[in-house]
Each structure stands twice: as structure tokens, then as C-alpha cells.
Amino acid sequence: GGAMSFLKRFPPPAEGVRHRQPDTEAVLAGRSLGAGTLYIAESRLSWLENSGVGFSLDYPTISLHAVSRDLSAYPWEHLYVMVNAKFEEEDTKEAPVAEGEEEDSDDDVEPIAEFRFVPSDKSALEAMFSAMCECQALHPDPDDEDSDNDYEGEEYDVEARELEQGDIPSFYTYEEGLLHLTAEGQATLERLEGMLAQSVSSQYNMAGVRTEDSIREFEDGMEVDIAPVVAGQFEDAEVDH
Amino acid sequence: MEVSHSVKERTIAENSLVILLQGLHGHVTTVDLRDESTATGRLTNVDAFMNMRLAEVTFTDRQGTVSHLDELFVTGRNVRYVHIPDEVDIRATIERQLQAIHRVRYFGARDKGRKEFPRAKHK
């Protein structure tokens, strides 16, 4: 029989490989392509048969992937991958496929190929699934019409405006943050802590401001509504000094 | 669900209805896909690009064949419609997610010299 024409020889990916699963069978539309190794890399998904030929799938063409353990649907636990593309099979497009994998008329509109990757080690499926989720997230849809991609405008840069700073890639936990304090930040921290020390001694507590103790207590910093220690002293957080 | 650590993703969520989907974490949800298949399962993650992760999924493919999938990840591009579960209060969900984002914004990086006092409108 003819080989699958989309199979090519290429070296295994070397960079950005999030997961490598040897001894994995690849199945396309119910037809086995043999045993090989699946490479879940940041740039693309590749499978190489032990003989050295295989194929790659680009993440933007992958509509979904899933872990299937439903043996009544398919006899082996596997990673299911649905791709928005046509892959040539041995029984090619012209004649209707006798076996029963019927070509629907809407295949012309929406080509779909179904791959199954069946690892001999079933316990690896979770890791394979997660690695694929991570890699998929690295390839957001460039043709996204729905979401307004113009979030770079100044009116969206709420956080920078609040801080009068520029690009903030992430926020720090308390411990990390201390390590990253600039001289100015350190001065600010000391000034605020000094104010706290004064206010503690005069039995005031500013709502929402953390002393050393309360920082440890609220590790994730998510507590907002802290009642004043001395009830009734003041209703809101604005305390003049 | 946890608010994203990415400023860009928080901004996108805050300015689109993705924020509603992110509030559906844990709910059994039905998602209609672009190819006319549907997936019903417990929503475990939605990112700002509407990539969705579901667990314990009943998947009906476009030919009507039903199967069960332990976990499913569908790209935002392939989501046509999300059925908001009846028990979900849409407005309350959005408000709760916005509050979570604002908490992260105002208290997440206090050691970088951010203002420590909550603004009046956020009390």
C-alpha cells in the first residue's frame, strides 16, 4: 500500500520541548501510523515514527485536544487531537470511503482531521494534556476578530496610570518584592512603616494598611475589608496625619 | 477562579465578557464549538483568549456521536457559544471577578511603592 504522503523525515525537535513521550502510537481517522515518539514542543506538535518519518502539527490548526479514557468509544486511553486541516489518507478524496468514515459535505467547508496518540504508558496522559494546554496558550489566534486587540492604548493602561510607572510584567509576593525594592521604594516603605509605628502607638489603625503581623496573616494579600481595630473610631480609610 | 498573573490578560478580561466566563469556574457548562460539536463539562479554566479547559466532559461530535472525555481543552477560536448555566447570576459573577482583579491590582505589589490606602470607591 502507499505510504501516507504527508509523512516526512525530519530531526526530532530540540528546543522548547515541554514533553516527550516515547512508545506512542499515532492514529489518523482510525488508521494506525505506527509506533513512535510524540514531541510536545512550544513551536509545534511533532510525532516521529521509530523509522524516522513523521509529521508536525501547528498549534493554530489544532481546535481542541482531550484525554479520552472512555474505552467504549475507543479501546485504548489516548490523547485526542482535532485539527482544522486535511491530511491525505490512503483511500483518497475522490471515491467515497467504503469503510464507513464518510466524508460529509461540510468537510469542504470545515476540514477536520482526528488524531489519536496512544502512549503505552497511560499514566503519562495527564502530563501530555497539560503540556499541550501550555503550548496552545503560547499561540493565540492572530485572526481574532471578536476581541478588540487594541489593548495597548493608554486608556487601557490603568495599572500604569495608577502607579505612574510603565510596563509591569507581574506582581511580586511580599518576600520577592522586598528583594526588588528600589532605593525609592525602600524609602517609601520605611516612611510608611514609620507612620504605622506612630499610629499604632496612638492606637489608631489605618484600614487596609499592613503591619508586619498582618502581612504574614494574609499571605496572598487578598484581604481588603479590614475592620478598624478600635471599632467606631472612624468609618473610612482617610486619616490625616 | 484565580485571577491571571498577566497584566495584559487582566486588562483583556476586564474589558470583555471573558470575565463572565472566568467566573464560571467549577460550573458544569455546555460549549458549542465552531464545527457544530458540543462539549458539556465542568469548567476548570478560561483564559483571556477564551481558551477553555473542561473536566468530565460529555462530547457530542458533529455527527452526533457521544463520547466521554476526562479533560478537554478547546481554543477560543473554536468556541462558538457558551451556555451560561441557569443557576449563575451573571451580574454578580462579573462584579465578583472585577473585584478580584482590583484586589490584585491594588494590593499585589505594595512593596514597589504602590499606594497602600484603598481608594474610597473600592471600600
CSV table of C-alpha atoms in Angstrom, one decimal:
chain,number,residue,atom,x,y,z
A,1,GLY,CA,0.0,0.0,0.0
A,2,GLY,CA,1.0,3.6,-0.4
A,3,ALA,CA,2.6,5.5,2.4
A,4,MET,CA,0.9,8.4,3.9
A,5,SER,CA,2.1,11.2,1.7
A,6,PHE,CA,2.2,13.8,4.5
A,7,LEU,CA,4.8,11.8,6.4
A,8,LYS,CA,8.3,13.3,6.1
A,9,ARG,CA,11.7,12.7,7.5
A,10,PHE,CA,12.9,15.4,9.9
A,11,PRO,CA,15.1,15.6,13.0
A,12,PRO,CA,13.3,15.5,16.4
A,13,PRO,CA,12.7,18.9,17.8
A,14,ALA,CA,15.5,20.0,20.2
A,15,GLU,CA,14.2,23.3,21.6
A,16,GLY,CA,11.3,24.1,23.8
A,17,VAL,CA,10.2,20.5,24.2
A,18,ARG,CA,7.7,20.6,27.1
A,19,HIS,CA,7.0,16.9,26.9
A,20,ARG,CA,8.4,13.9,25.1
A,21,GLN,CA,6.5,10.6,25.1
A,22,PRO,CA,8.2,7.6,23.5
A,23,ASP,CA,6.4,4.4,22.6
A,24,THR,CA,3.3,6.3,21.4
A,25,GLU,CA,1.2,5.1,18.6
A,26,ALA,CA,-0.3,7.7,16.3
A,27,VAL,CA,-3.7,7.1,14.7
A,28,LEU,CA,-5.3,9.2,12.0
A,29,ALA,CA,-9.0,8.8,11.3
A,30,GLY,CA,-8.9,5.3,12.7
A,31,ARG,CA,-5.8,4.2,10.8
A,32,SER,CA,-2.6,3.5,12.7
A,33,LEU,CA,0.6,5.3,11.5
A,34,GLY,CA,2.8,3.1,13.6
A,35,ALA,CA,4.7,3.4,16.9
A,36,GLY,CA,6.9,6.4,17.6
A,37,THR,CA,7.6,9.3,19.8
A,38,LEU,CA,5.4,12.3,20.4
A,39,TYR,CA,7.1,15.7,21.0
A,40,ILE,CA,5.1,18.4,22.5
A,41,ALA,CA,7.2,21.5,21.8
A,42,GLU,CA,6.4,25.1,22.2
A,43,SER,CA,6.6,25.7,18.4
A,44,ARG,CA,4.7,22.7,17.2
A,45,LEU,CA,3.5,19.2,18.0
A,46,SER,CA,5.5,16.5,16.3
A,47,TRP,CA,5.4,12.8,16.1
A,48,LEU,CA,8.2,10.7,14.7
A,49,GLU,CA,7.8,7.0,13.9
A,50,ASN,CA,10.7,4.8,15.1
A,51,SER,CA,11.8,4.6,11.4
A,52,GLY,CA,12.4,8.4,11.4
A,53,VAL,CA,9.4,9.7,9.4
A,54,GLY,CA,6.6,11.6,10.9
A,55,PHE,CA,4.6,14.8,10.8
A,56,SER,CA,4.1,18.0,12.7
A,57,LEU,CA,1.0,20.0,13.6
A,58,ASP,CA,1.0,23.7,14.2
A,59,TYR,CA,-0.9,24.8,17.2
A,60,PRO,CA,-3.1,27.4,15.5
A,61,THR,CA,-4.5,24.5,13.4
A,62,ILE,CA,-5.4,22.5,16.5
A,63,SER,CA,-9.0,23.2,17.5
A,64,LEU,CA,-9.0,21.0,20.6
A,65,HIS,CA,-7.3,18.2,22.4
A,66,ALA,CA,-8.5,15.9,25.1
A,67,VAL,CA,-7.8,12.9,27.3
A,68,SER,CA,-10.0,10.0,26.4
A,69,ARG,CA,-10.4,7.1,28.9
A,70,ASP,CA,-13.8,6.0,27.6
A,71,LEU,CA,-13.0,2.5,26.3
A,72,SER,CA,-16.4,2.1,24.9
A,73,ALA,CA,-15.7,4.9,22.4
A,74,TYR,CA,-12.1,3.8,21.6
A,75,PRO,CA,-10.4,0.8,23.0
A,76,TRP,CA,-7.3,2.5,24.4
A,77,GLU,CA,-6.8,5.5,26.6
A,78,HIS,CA,-5.3,8.2,24.5
A,79,LEU,CA,-4.7,11.9,23.7
A,80,TYR,CA,-7.3,13.1,21.2
A,81,VAL,CA,-6.3,16.0,18.9
A,82,MET,CA,-8.7,17.6,16.4
A,83,VAL,CA,-7.0,19.6,13.7
A,84,ASN,CA,-8.5,22.1,11.2
A,85,ALA,CA,-6.8,20.7,8.2
A,86,LYS,CA,-6.9,17.9,5.6
A,87,PHE,CA,-4.5,15.1,5.7
A,88,GLU,CA,-4.2,12.7,2.8
A,89,GLU,CA,-5.1,9.2,3.6
A,90,GLU,CA,-4.5,6.1,1.5
A,91,ASP,CA,-8.1,6.0,0.3
A,92,THR,CA,-8.1,9.4,-1.2
A,93,LYS,CA,-10.7,12.0,-1.6
A,94,GLU,CA,-12.4,11.2,-4.9
A,95,ALA,CA,-14.0,7.8,-4.3
A,96,PRO,CA,-16.3,7.5,-1.3
A,97,VAL,CA,-14.5,5.6,1.5
A,98,ALA,CA,-16.0,2.2,1.7
A,99,GLU,CA,-15.1,1.5,5.4
A,100,GLY,CA,-17.6,3.9,6.7
A,101,GLU,CA,-15.5,7.0,7.6
A,102,GLU,CA,-17.9,9.0,5.5
A,103,GLU,CA,-16.9,12.4,4.1
A,104,ASP,CA,-19.6,14.8,5.0
A,105,SER,CA,-20.4,17.5,2.5
A,106,ASP,CA,-19.4,20.1,5.1
A,107,ASP,CA,-15.9,18.7,5.1
A,108,ASP,CA,-15.4,21.1,2.1
A,109,VAL,CA,-16.2,24.0,4.3
A,110,GLU,CA,-14.5,22.8,7.5
A,111,PRO,CA,-11.7,20.3,7.0
A,112,ILE,CA,-11.2,18.2,10.1
A,113,ALA,CA,-8.7,15.6,10.9
A,114,GLU,CA,-8.8,13.5,14.1
A,115,PHE,CA,-5.6,12.2,15.5
A,116,ARG,CA,-5.2,9.9,18.5
A,117,PHE,CA,-1.9,9.5,20.3
A,118,VAL,CA,-1.9,6.3,22.3
A,119,PRO,CA,1.0,6.1,24.7
A,120,SER,CA,2.0,2.7,26.1
A,121,ASP,CA,2.3,4.5,29.4
A,122,LYS,CA,-1.3,5.5,30.2
A,123,SER,CA,-0.2,7.5,33.3
A,124,ALA,CA,1.5,10.0,31.0
A,125,LEU,CA,-1.7,11.3,29.6
A,126,GLU,CA,-2.2,14.0,32.2
A,127,ALA,CA,1.3,15.4,31.6
A,128,MET,CA,0.8,15.2,27.8
A,129,PHE,CA,-2.6,17.0,28.1
A,130,SER,CA,-1.1,19.8,30.3
A,131,ALA,CA,1.9,20.3,28.1
A,132,MET,CA,-0.4,20.7,25.1
A,133,CYS,CA,-2.5,23.2,27.0
A,134,GLU,CA,0.6,25.3,27.9
A,135,CYS,CA,1.8,25.2,24.3
A,136,GLN,CA,-1.6,26.1,22.9
A,137,ALA,CA,-1.7,29.1,25.1
A,138,LEU,CA,1.5,30.3,23.5
A,139,HIS,CA,-0.2,30.7,20.2
A,140,PRO,CA,-3.2,33.0,20.5
A,141,ASP,CA,-5.3,33.3,17.4
A,142,PRO,CA,-3.9,36.0,15.2
A,143,ASP,CA,-7.2,36.3,13.3
A,144,ASP,CA,-9.2,37.1,16.3
A,145,GLU,CA,-12.0,39.4,15.1
A,146,ASP,CA,-14.0,39.3,18.3
A,147,SER,CA,-11.6,40.6,20.8
A,148,ASP,CA,-10.5,44.2,20.4
A,149,ASN,CA,-6.8,43.7,20.2
A,150,ASP,CA,-6.1,47.3,20.8
A,151,TYR,CA,-5.5,47.0,24.5
A,152,GLU,CA,-2.2,48.8,24.2
A,153,GLY,CA,-3.8,52.2,24.1
A,154,GLU,CA,-3.3,54.5,27.0
A,155,GLU,CA,-6.8,54.4,28.2
A,156,TYR,CA,-6.4,50.6,29.0
A,157,ASP,CA,-3.2,51.1,30.8
A,158,VAL,CA,-5.0,51.6,34.1
A,159,GLU,CA,-2.3,50.0,36.2
A,160,ALA,CA,0.5,52.1,34.8
A,161,ARG,CA,-1.6,55.3,35.4
A,162,GLU,CA,-2.2,54.3,39.0
A,163,LEU,CA,1.4,53.8,39.6
A,164,GLU,CA,2.8,56.4,37.3
A,165,GLN,CA,5.0,53.7,36.1
A,166,GLY,CA,5.4,52.0,32.8
A,167,ASP,CA,5.4,48.3,31.9
A,168,ILE,CA,4.7,46.0,34.8
A,169,PRO,CA,5.0,42.4,33.8
A,170,SER,CA,3.8,40.9,37.0
A,171,PHE,CA,3.4,41.5,40.7
A,172,TYR,CA,5.7,40.2,43.4
A,173,THR,CA,4.9,38.3,46.6
A,174,TYR,CA,5.9,40.1,49.7
A,175,GLU,CA,9.2,38.3,50.0
A,176,GLU,CA,10.1,38.7,46.4
A,177,GLY,CA,9.0,42.3,46.5
A,178,LEU,CA,11.4,43.2,49.2
A,179,LEU,CA,14.3,41.9,47.1
A,180,HIS,CA,13.3,44.1,44.2
A,181,LEU,CA,12.8,47.4,46.1
A,182,THR,CA,14.5,50.3,44.6
A,183,ALA,CA,16.0,52.9,46.8
A,184,GLU,CA,12.9,55.0,46.4
A,185,GLY,CA,10.7,52.0,47.2
A,186,GLN,CA,12.7,51.3,50.2
A,187,ALA,CA,12.4,54.9,51.4
A,188,THR,CA,8.6,54.8,50.8
A,189,LEU,CA,8.3,51.5,52.7
A,190,GLU,CA,10.3,52.9,55.6
A,191,ARG,CA,8.3,56.1,55.7
A,192,LEU,CA,5.0,54.2,55.7
A,193,GLU,CA,6.2,51.8,58.4
A,194,GLY,CA,7.3,54.8,60.4
A,195,MET,CA,3.8,56.2,60.1
A,196,LEU,CA,2.4,52.9,61.2
A,197,ALA,CA,4.6,52.7,64.2
A,198,GLN,CA,3.4,56.2,65.2
A,199,SER,CA,-0.2,55.3,64.6
A,200,VAL,CA,0.0,52.0,66.5
A,201,SER,CA,1.3,53.8,69.5
A,202,SER,CA,-1.5,56.3,69.4
A,203,GLN,CA,-4.0,53.4,69.0
A,204,TYR,CA,-5.0,54.2,65.5
A,205,ASN,CA,-5.1,51.6,62.8
A,206,MET,CA,-5.4,52.6,59.2
A,207,ALA,CA,-7.7,50.2,57.4
A,208,GLY,CA,-6.2,48.3,54.6
A,209,VAL,CA,-2.6,49.0,55.6
A,210,ARG,CA,-0.5,46.1,56.6
A,211,THR,CA,1.7,46.0,59.6
A,212,GLU,CA,4.4,43.3,59.8
A,213,ASP,CA,2.0,40.9,61.5
A,214,SER,CA,-1.0,41.3,59.2
A,215,ILE,CA,1.2,40.7,56.2
A,216,ARG,CA,2.0,37.3,57.5
A,217,GLU,CA,-1.5,36.6,58.3
A,218,PHE,CA,-2.9,37.5,54.9
A,219,GLU,CA,-0.4,35.8,52.7
A,220,ASP,CA,-2.0,36.4,49.3
A,221,GLY,CA,-2.8,40.0,50.0
A,222,MET,CA,-6.4,39.5,49.0
A,223,GLU,CA,-8.0,40.8,52.1
A,224,VAL,CA,-9.4,44.2,51.5
A,225,ASP,CA,-12.1,44.9,54.1
A,226,ILE,CA,-10.2,45.0,57.4
A,227,ALA,CA,-12.3,46.4,60.2
A,228,PRO,CA,-10.6,49.1,62.3
A,229,VAL,CA,-9.1,47.6,65.4
A,230,VAL,CA,-10.8,50.2,67.5
A,231,ALA,CA,-14.4,50.0,66.4
A,232,GLY,CA,-16.2,53.1,65.7
A,233,GLN,CA,-13.1,55.3,65.7
A,234,PHE,CA,-13.6,56.1,62.0
A,235,GLU,CA,-15.7,55.0,59.1
A,236,ASP,CA,-13.4,55.3,56.2
A,237,ALA,CA,-9.7,54.9,55.5
A,238,GLU,CA,-8.8,58.5,55.0
A,239,VAL,CA,-6.8,59.5,58.1
A,240,ASP,CA,-4.9,62.7,58.1
A,241,HIS,CA,-1.5,63.0,59.8
B,1,MET,CA,-11.0,31.2,39.8
B,2,GLU,CA,-7.6,32.6,40.2
B,3,VAL,CA,-7.0,36.0,38.6
B,4,SER,CA,-4.3,35.9,35.9
B,5,HIS,CA,-0.8,37.0,36.8
B,6,SER,CA,-0.5,38.8,33.5
B,7,VAL,CA,-1.4,42.5,33.3
B,8,LYS,CA,-2.3,42.1,29.7
B,9,GLU,CA,-4.7,39.2,30.4
B,10,ARG,CA,-6.3,41.0,33.3
B,11,THR,CA,-6.9,44.1,31.1
B,12,ILE,CA,-8.4,42.0,28.4
B,13,ALA,CA,-10.7,40.2,30.9
B,14,GLU,CA,-11.7,43.4,32.5
B,15,ASN,CA,-12.8,44.9,29.2
B,16,SER,CA,-14.6,41.9,27.7
B,17,LEU,CA,-17.2,39.3,28.6
B,18,VAL,CA,-14.4,36.8,29.0
B,19,ILE,CA,-14.6,38.0,32.6
B,20,LEU,CA,-18.0,36.3,32.9
B,21,LEU,CA,-16.7,33.0,31.6
B,22,GLN,CA,-13.8,33.2,34.1
B,23,GLY,CA,-16.4,33.5,36.8
B,24,LEU,CA,-18.0,30.2,35.8
B,25,HIS,CA,-15.1,28.2,37.2
B,26,GLY,CA,-16.4,24.9,38.7
B,27,HIS,CA,-19.8,25.1,36.9
B,28,VAL,CA,-21.0,22.5,34.5
B,29,THR,CA,-21.2,24.3,31.3
B,30,THR,CA,-22.1,23.5,27.7
B,31,VAL,CA,-19.9,24.9,24.9
B,32,ASP,CA,-21.0,24.8,21.3
B,33,LEU,CA,-18.0,24.6,19.0
B,34,ARG,CA,-17.4,26.1,15.6
B,35,ASP,CA,-17.7,22.7,13.9
B,36,GLU,CA,-21.1,22.1,15.5
B,37,SER,CA,-19.9,19.6,18.1
B,38,THR,CA,-20.7,20.3,21.7
B,39,ALA,CA,-18.9,19.7,24.9
B,40,THR,CA,-20.6,19.7,28.4
B,41,GLY,CA,-18.3,19.5,31.4
B,42,ARG,CA,-17.1,21.3,34.5
B,43,LEU,CA,-15.2,24.5,33.5
B,44,THR,CA,-11.8,24.5,35.1
B,45,ASN,CA,-10.1,27.3,33.3
B,46,VAL,CA,-10.8,30.1,30.9
B,47,ASP,CA,-8.0,32.5,29.8
B,48,ALA,CA,-8.2,35.9,28.3
B,49,PHE,CA,-8.2,34.4,24.8
B,50,MET,CA,-11.2,32.3,25.6
B,51,ASN,CA,-9.2,29.1,25.5
B,52,MET,CA,-11.3,26.8,27.8
B,53,ARG,CA,-10.5,23.8,29.8
B,54,LEU,CA,-13.2,21.4,30.9
B,55,ALA,CA,-13.2,18.2,33.0
B,56,GLU,CA,-15.6,15.2,33.0
B,57,VAL,CA,-16.8,16.1,29.6
B,58,THR,CA,-19.6,14.6,27.5
B,59,PHE,CA,-18.6,15.3,24.0
B,60,THR,CA,-21.0,15.1,21.1
B,61,ASP,CA,-19.3,15.3,17.7
B,62,ARG,CA,-20.8,16.9,14.7
B,63,GLN,CA,-22.1,13.6,13.6
B,64,GLY,CA,-23.9,13.1,16.8
B,65,THR,CA,-21.6,10.5,18.3
B,66,VAL,CA,-21.3,10.8,22.1
B,67,SER,CA,-18.2,10.1,24.0
B,68,HIS,CA,-16.8,10.9,27.4
B,69,LEU,CA,-13.5,12.7,27.8
B,70,ASP,CA,-11.7,13.2,31.1
B,71,GLU,CA,-10.4,16.6,30.2
B,72,LEU,CA,-10.8,18.8,27.2
B,73,PHE,CA,-9.1,21.9,26.0
B,74,VAL,CA,-10.7,23.9,23.3
B,75,THR,CA,-9.1,27.0,21.7
B,76,GLY,CA,-11.0,30.3,21.9
B,77,ARG,CA,-11.2,30.5,18.2
B,78,ASN,CA,-13.3,27.3,18.0
B,79,VAL,CA,-15.8,28.3,20.6
B,80,ARG,CA,-19.0,29.5,19.0
B,81,TYR,CA,-21.3,29.7,22.0
B,82,VAL,CA,-21.1,29.2,25.7
B,83,HIS,CA,-24.4,28.3,27.5
B,84,ILE,CA,-24.4,30.2,30.8
B,85,PRO,CA,-25.8,27.8,33.4
B,86,ASP,CA,-29.2,28.8,34.8
B,87,GLU,CA,-28.0,29.0,38.3
B,88,VAL,CA,-25.5,31.6,37.6
B,89,ASP,CA,-26.2,35.2,38.5
B,90,ILE,CA,-24.5,36.9,35.6
B,91,ARG,CA,-24.2,40.4,37.0
B,92,ALA,CA,-23.0,39.2,40.4
B,93,THR,CA,-20.4,37.0,38.7
B,94,ILE,CA,-19.0,39.8,36.7
B,95,GLU,CA,-18.8,42.1,39.7
B,96,ARG,CA,-17.1,39.4,41.8
B,97,GLN,CA,-14.5,38.9,39.1
B,98,LEU,CA,-13.9,42.6,38.7
B,99,GLN,CA,-13.3,42.9,42.5
B,100,ALA,CA,-10.8,40.0,42.3
B,101,ILE,CA,-8.9,41.8,39.6
B,102,HIS,CA,-8.9,45.1,41.5
B,103,ARG,CA,-7.7,43.4,44.7
B,104,VAL,CA,-4.7,42.0,42.7
B,105,ARG,CA,-4.1,45.4,41.1
B,106,TYR,CA,-4.1,47.5,44.3
B,107,PHE,CA,-2.5,45.1,46.7
B,108,GLY,CA,-0.4,42.8,44.6
B,109,ALA,CA,2.8,44.8,44.6
B,110,ARG,CA,2.7,47.1,47.6
B,111,ASP,CA,6.4,46.8,48.0
B,112,LYS,CA,7.0,48.6,44.8
B,113,GLY,CA,5.7,51.7,46.3
B,114,ARG,CA,2.1,51.4,45.3
B,115,LYS,CA,-0.5,53.4,47.2
B,116,GLU,CA,-1.4,51.4,50.2
B,117,PHE,CA,-4.7,53.0,51.1
B,118,PRO,CA,-7.7,51.7,49.3
B,119,ARG,CA,-9.4,54.3,47.3
B,120,ALA,CA,-12.8,55.4,48.6
B,121,LYS,CA,-14.7,53.8,45.7
B,122,HIS,CA,-13.2,50.4,46.4
B,123,LYS,CA,-14.2,50.1,50.1
